[in-house]
CSV table of C-alpha atoms in Angstrom, one decimal:
chain,number,residue,atom,x,y,z
A,1,MET,CA,84.9,96.4,111.1
A,2,GLY,CA,86.1,93.9,108.6
A,3,GLU,CA,89.2,92.1,107.4
A,4,TYR,CA,91.0,92.8,104.1
A,5,LYS,CA,94.0,91.4,102.4
A,6,HIS,CA,96.5,93.8,100.7
A,7,ASN,CA,100.0,93.6,99.5
A,8,LEU,CA,102.9,95.8,100.8
A,9,ASP,CA,104.8,97.1,97.8
A,10,THR,CA,108.6,97.3,97.6
A,11,LYS,CA,108.5,101.0,98.7
A,12,GLY,CA,106.6,100.1,101.9
A,13,ARG,CA,103.2,101.3,100.7
A,14,ILE,CA,99.9,99.5,101.3
A,15,ILE,CA,96.4,100.3,100.1
A,16,VAL,CA,94.0,101.3,102.8
A,17,PRO,CA,90.7,99.6,102.2
A,18,SER,CA,88.2,102.1,100.8
A,19,LYS,CA,85.8,101.4,103.7
A,20,PHE,CA,88.5,102.6,106.1
A,21,ARG,CA,89.6,105.6,104.0
A,22,GLU,CA,86.2,107.1,104.5
A,23,LEU,CA,86.6,106.9,108.3
A,24,LEU,CA,90.2,108.0,108.6
A,25,ASP,CA,90.2,111.1,106.4
A,26,GLU,CA,93.3,111.9,104.4
A,27,GLN,CA,95.7,112.0,107.4
A,28,PHE,CA,95.8,109.7,110.4
A,29,VAL,CA,98.3,108.3,112.9
A,30,ILE,CA,99.9,104.8,113.0
A,31,THR,CA,102.1,103.4,115.7
A,32,ARG,CA,103.3,100.2,117.3
A,33,GLY,CA,100.4,98.1,118.5
A,34,LEU,CA,100.1,95.1,120.8
A,35,ASP,CA,100.8,91.5,119.6
A,36,ARG,CA,103.3,92.8,116.9
A,37,CYS,CA,100.8,94.6,114.7
A,38,LEU,CA,100.3,98.3,113.9
A,39,PHE,CA,97.5,100.4,115.3
A,40,ALA,CA,96.0,103.2,113.2
A,41,TYR,CA,93.8,106.0,114.6
A,42,THR,CA,92.0,109.0,113.3
A,43,VAL,CA,93.6,112.3,114.5
A,44,ASP,CA,90.7,112.8,116.9
A,45,GLU,CA,91.0,109.4,118.4
A,46,TRP,CA,94.7,109.8,118.7
A,47,SER,CA,94.2,113.0,120.7
A,48,ARG,CA,91.8,111.2,123.1
A,49,ILE,CA,94.4,108.4,123.6
A,50,GLU,CA,97.2,110.9,124.1
A,51,ASP,CA,95.2,112.7,126.7
A,52,LYS,CA,94.5,109.5,128.6
A,53,LEU,CA,98.1,108.4,128.4
A,54,LYS,CA,99.3,111.7,129.8
A,55,THR,CA,97.6,110.8,133.0
A,56,LEU,CA,99.7,107.7,133.6
A,57,PRO,CA,102.0,108.2,136.6
A,58,LEU,CA,105.6,109.0,135.6
A,59,THR,CA,106.8,107.2,138.7
A,60,LYS,CA,105.5,103.8,137.3
A,61,LYS,CA,108.3,102.1,135.3
A,62,ASP,CA,105.8,100.2,133.1
A,63,ALA,CA,103.9,103.4,132.3
A,64,ARG,CA,107.1,105.1,131.2
A,65,LYS,CA,108.1,102.1,129.0
A,66,PHE,CA,104.8,101.8,127.4
A,67,THR,CA,104.4,105.5,126.6
A,68,ARG,CA,108.0,105.7,125.2
A,69,LEU,CA,107.4,102.8,122.9
A,70,PHE,CA,103.9,103.8,121.9
A,71,PHE,CA,104.7,107.4,121.2
A,72,SER,CA,108.2,107.0,119.7
A,73,GLY,CA,106.7,104.7,117.0
A,74,ALA,CA,103.9,107.0,116.2
A,75,THR,CA,103.8,108.8,112.9
A,76,SER,CA,101.3,110.8,110.9
A,77,VAL,CA,100.6,109.3,107.5
A,78,GLU,CA,98.7,110.6,104.5
A,79,ILE,CA,96.7,108.7,102.0
A,80,ASP,CA,97.9,109.3,98.4
A,81,LYS,CA,95.7,109.5,95.3
A,82,GLN,CA,95.9,105.7,94.8
A,83,GLY,CA,94.6,105.1,98.4
A,84,ARG,CA,98.0,104.0,99.8
A,85,ILE,CA,100.0,105.0,102.8
A,86,ASN,CA,103.7,104.6,103.3
A,87,ILE,CA,104.6,102.6,106.4
A,88,PRO,CA,108.0,103.7,107.8
A,89,GLN,CA,110.7,101.0,107.9
A,90,ASN,CA,110.9,100.9,111.7
A,91,LEU,CA,107.2,100.1,111.9
A,92,ARG,CA,107.4,97.5,109.1
A,93,GLU,CA,110.2,95.8,111.0
A,94,TYR,CA,108.3,95.9,114.4
A,95,ALA,CA,105.2,94.2,112.9
A,96,GLY,CA,107.3,91.9,110.7
A,97,LEU,CA,105.4,93.1,107.6
A,98,SER,CA,106.2,91.3,104.4
A,99,LYS,CA,104.4,91.3,101.2
A,100,ASP,CA,101.1,89.8,102.3
A,101,CYS,CA,99.3,92.0,104.9
A,102,THR,CA,95.9,91.9,106.6
A,103,VAL,CA,94.1,95.1,107.6
A,104,ILE,CA,91.3,94.7,110.1
A,105,GLY,CA,88.9,97.1,111.8
A,106,VAL,CA,88.8,96.9,115.6
A,107,SER,CA,86.3,99.3,117.1
A,108,SER,CA,88.0,102.7,117.1
A,109,ARG,CA,91.2,101.6,115.4
A,110,ILE,CA,92.6,99.8,112.4
A,111,GLU,CA,95.2,97.1,112.8
A,112,ILE,CA,97.8,96.2,110.2
A,113,TRP,CA,99.2,92.7,110.4
A,114,ASP,CA,101.6,90.5,108.5
A,115,SER,CA,99.1,88.0,107.1
A,116,ALA,CA,101.0,84.9,108.4
A,117,ALA,CA,101.1,86.4,111.9
A,118,TRP,CA,97.4,87.3,111.7
A,119,GLU,CA,96.5,83.8,110.7
A,120,ASP,CA,98.5,82.4,113.6
A,121,PHE,CA,96.9,84.8,116.1
A,122,TYR,CA,93.4,84.2,114.7
A,123,THR,CA,93.7,80.4,114.8
A,124,GLU,CA,95.1,80.4,118.3
A,125,SER,CA,92.4,82.8,119.5
A,126,GLU,CA,89.5,81.2,117.7
A,127,ASP,CA,90.2,77.9,119.5
A,128,ASN,CA,89.8,79.8,122.8
A,129,PHE,CA,87.0,82.2,121.8
A,130,GLU,CA,84.5,80.9,124.4
A,131,ASP,CA,87.1,81.0,127.2
A,132,ILE,CA,88.1,84.5,126.2
A,133,ALA,CA,84.5,85.6,126.2
A,134,GLU,CA,83.9,84.1,129.6
A,135,ASP,CA,86.9,86.0,131.0
A,136,LEU,CA,85.4,89.2,129.8
A,137,ILE,CA,82.1,88.8,131.7
A,138,ASP,CA,83.3,91.3,134.3
A,139,PHE,CA,83.1,94.0,131.6
A,140,ASP,CA,79.3,93.5,131.1
A,141,LEU,CA,79.7,92.3,127.4
């Protein structure tokens, strides 16, 4: 949980908030997320997701597309002694990461956003928060 602002340095490194470092261990997986952000998972959570995605039917075009993009962008990262990770260029480009980034906790994953993109998403979603909640009523929330 939580929202933290951090800067991406010129080498593509970002500090992982200490609260998240405790949960992620020294090594974890990042990949392309939805809405042009990056998703980060513990190794255990990544294994669970991988097992679920393996069950998608190969005959479904969208399933093939999604798994290709999701897995081809995945990379294992390690937290250095300063609490930073190096985000590969292809993932920085995908998420449009510039200097100002926002790192948020979302249930079993962490998301890394370009701060301007996060603000746009947040503002747009906040205006519709009640409508979104109403649409999720079928999930017993």
